[in-house]
Short mmCIF file of C-alpha atoms in Angstrom, two decimals:
data_model
loop_
_atom_site.label_atom_id
_atom_site.label_comp_id
_atom_site.label_asym_id
_atom_site.label_seq_id
_atom_site.Cartn_x
_atom_site.Cartn_y
_atom_site.Cartn_z
CA UNK Z 1 -6.10 -18.14 11.60
CA UNK Z 2 -3.08 -20.29 10.94
CA UNK Z 3 -2.06 -22.41 8.02
CA UNK Z 4 -3.63 -25.42 9.74
CA UNK Z 5 -7.17 -24.03 9.41
CA UNK Z 6 -6.75 -22.00 6.21
CA UNK Z 7 -8.78 -23.00 3.14
CA UNK Z 8 -6.05 -21.91 0.73
CA UNK Z 9 -3.38 -23.84 2.64
CA UNK Z 10 -5.65 -26.88 2.37
CA UNK Z 11 -5.96 -26.37 -1.40
CA UNK Z 12 -2.17 -25.95 -1.70
CA UNK Z 13 -1.67 -29.18 0.30
CA UNK Z 14 -4.16 -31.06 -1.87
CA UNK Z 15 -6.51 -31.69 1.05
CA UNK Z 16 -9.27 -29.67 -0.63
CA UNK Z 17 -9.81 -29.92 -4.38
CA UNK Z 18 -8.86 -26.95 -6.53
CA UNK Z 19 -8.47 -26.45 -10.25
CA UNK Z 20 -4.76 -25.68 -10.26
CA UNK Z 21 -3.46 -23.73 -13.24
CA UNK Z 22 0.10 -23.06 -12.04
CA UNK Z 23 2.31 -24.57 -9.37
CA UNK Z 24 5.94 -24.32 -8.39
CA UNK Z 25 7.93 -24.58 -5.16
CA UNK Z 26 6.67 -21.23 -3.86
CA UNK Z 27 3.26 -20.53 -5.45
CA UNK Z 28 0.03 -22.12 -6.59
CA UNK Z 29 -2.65 -20.60 -8.80
CA UNK Z 30 -6.13 -22.07 -9.04
CA UNK Z 31 -9.55 -21.08 -10.33
CA UNK Z 32 -11.80 -19.15 -7.97
CA UNK Z 33 -14.80 -21.30 -7.11
CA UNK Z 34 -17.09 -18.24 -7.38
CA UNK Z 35 -15.55 -16.42 -10.35
CA UNK Z 36 -16.41 -12.92 -11.45
CA UNK Z 37 -15.95 -14.34 -14.96
CA UNK Z 38 -14.93 -17.84 -16.01
CA UNK Z 39 -11.16 -18.15 -15.76
CA UNK Z 40 -10.93 -15.92 -12.64
CA UNK Z 41 -7.74 -17.21 -11.03
CA UNK Z 42 -6.24 -16.83 -7.57
CA UNK Z 43 -2.46 -16.84 -7.08
CA UNK Z 44 -1.30 -17.73 -3.56
CA UNK Z 45 2.05 -18.34 -1.90
CA UNK Z 46 2.42 -21.90 -0.62
CA UNK Z 47 3.61 -20.45 2.66
CA UNK Z 48 0.79 -19.11 4.84
CA UNK Z 49 1.07 -15.35 4.40
CA UNK Z 50 -1.92 -13.20 5.33
CA UNK Z 51 -1.44 -9.88 3.50
CA UNK Z 52 0.83 -8.32 0.89
CA UNK Z 53 2.83 -6.42 3.56
CA UNK Z 54 3.54 -9.83 5.18
CA UNK Z 55 4.99 -11.33 1.98
CA UNK Z 56 8.69 -12.10 2.54
CA UNK Z 57 11.07 -10.19 0.27
CA UNK Z 58 12.39 -13.38 -1.30
CA UNK Z 59 8.89 -14.16 -2.64
CA UNK Z 60 8.00 -10.73 -4.06
CA UNK Z 61 9.56 -11.08 -7.50
CA UNK Z 62 8.11 -14.55 -8.05
CA UNK Z 63 4.67 -13.41 -6.94
CA UNK Z 64 4.63 -10.50 -9.40
CA UNK Z 65 6.19 -12.61 -12.18
CA UNK Z 66 3.45 -15.22 -11.84
CA UNK Z 67 0.83 -12.46 -11.73
CA UNK Z 68 2.19 -11.17 -15.04
CA UNK Z 69 2.13 -14.65 -16.53
CA UNK Z 70 -1.47 -15.17 -15.42
CA UNK Z 71 -2.55 -11.77 -16.80
CA UNK Z 72 -1.04 -12.80 -20.14
CA UNK Z 73 -2.57 -16.27 -19.93
CA UNK Z 74 -6.15 -15.02 -19.58
CA UNK Z 75 -5.67 -13.06 -22.81
CA UNK Z 76 -3.83 -15.72 -24.77
CA UNK Z 77 -5.61 -18.75 -23.34
CA UNK Z 78 -9.15 -17.46 -22.87
CA UNK Z 79 -9.45 -14.83 -25.56
CA UNK Z 80 -9.94 -12.02 -23.04
CA UNK Z 81 -9.01 -8.53 -24.15
CA UNK Z 82 -7.31 -7.79 -20.85
CA UNK Z 83 -7.52 -8.48 -17.15
CA UNK Z 84 -8.42 -7.04 -13.79
CA UNK Z 85 -5.73 -7.77 -11.18
CA UNK Z 86 -6.34 -7.07 -7.50
CA UNK Z 87 -5.37 -7.87 -3.93
CA UNK Z 88 -7.46 -7.19 -0.84
CA UNK Z 89 -5.59 -6.74 2.44
CA UNK Z 90 -7.81 -7.53 5.45
CA UNK Z 91 -10.88 -5.54 4.32
CA UNK Z 92 -12.88 -7.63 1.82
CA UNK Z 93 -10.30 -10.42 2.10
CA UNK Z 94 -12.62 -13.44 2.29
CA UNK Z 95 -9.78 -15.86 3.07
CA UNK Z 96 -6.98 -14.65 5.34
CA UNK Z 97 -4.23 -15.89 3.02
CA UNK Z 98 -2.63 -13.54 0.49
CA UNK Z 99 -4.17 -14.02 -2.92
CA UNK Z 100 -3.93 -12.14 -6.18
CA UNK Z 101 -7.11 -12.11 -8.26
CA UNK Z 102 -6.57 -12.27 -12.02
CA UNK Z 103 -9.93 -11.79 -13.73
CA UNK Z 104 -10.29 -11.98 -17.51
CA UNK Z 105 -11.93 -8.87 -18.99
CA UNK Z 106 -13.59 -8.10 -22.28
CA UNK Z 107 -14.97 -4.72 -23.32
CA UNK Z 108 -18.68 -4.66 -22.57
CA UNK Z 109 -18.47 -7.56 -20.09
CA UNK Z 110 -20.71 -5.70 -17.66
CA UNK Z 111 -18.20 -5.23 -14.86
CA UNK Z 112 -18.58 -1.62 -13.80
CA UNK Z 113 -15.81 -1.40 -11.24
CA UNK Z 114 -16.21 -0.47 -7.62
CA UNK Z 115 -18.58 2.04 -6.14
CA UNK Z 116 -16.27 3.48 -3.53
CA UNK Z 117 -17.40 6.43 -1.45
CA UNK Z 118 -15.43 9.57 -2.25
CA UNK Z 119 -14.16 12.23 0.08
CA UNK Z 120 -12.23 15.49 -0.21
CA UNK Z 121 -9.27 16.99 1.58
CA UNK Z 122 -10.17 20.02 3.67
CA UNK Z 123 -7.32 22.00 2.12
CA UNK Z 124 -4.18 21.74 0.01
CA UNK Z 125 -2.23 21.70 3.28
CA UNK Z 126 -4.15 18.65 4.53
CA UNK Z 127 -3.56 16.90 1.22
CA UNK Z 128 0.17 17.61 1.44
CA UNK Z 129 0.22 16.37 5.04
CA UNK Z 130 -1.15 12.99 3.90
CA UNK Z 131 1.33 12.86 1.03
CA UNK Z 132 4.15 13.62 3.44
CA UNK Z 133 3.06 10.91 5.85
CA UNK Z 134 3.04 8.38 3.02
CA UNK Z 135 6.48 9.49 1.81
CA UNK Z 136 7.81 9.09 5.35
CA UNK Z 137 6.32 5.60 5.60
CA UNK Z 138 7.79 4.62 2.23
CA UNK Z 139 11.24 5.96 3.21
CA UNK Z 140 11.18 3.66 6.24
CA UNK Z 141 10.62 0.52 4.21
#
């Protein structure tokens, strides 16, 4: 998929309607059309970027700063007690354009989280091997 056939690029360009809540030269935030709760907002870079690892370094600070602002806005503007903030990369990413979900939360709202399958490491050594592999990957970035 390219920016030319991306739903979020079309929303950013104004070719598809979206309820925009924030816009600047680099980012746009708009309401999710199928919200978990009313006020569920999606933050996207204007530039077609597919996943968080693809986000150019010069956009990282702005992306997080706007995420913080949106997390505050759902509390101050909607009366939520907090927020759920998430990014899917490839798996469960319904639109192949980086987007940060900011979902307003209230205690007792019924959202029970994710039901992820759990696994175990075969041994402490296997666990340390995985930790080491991640440290190596992080040292290379």
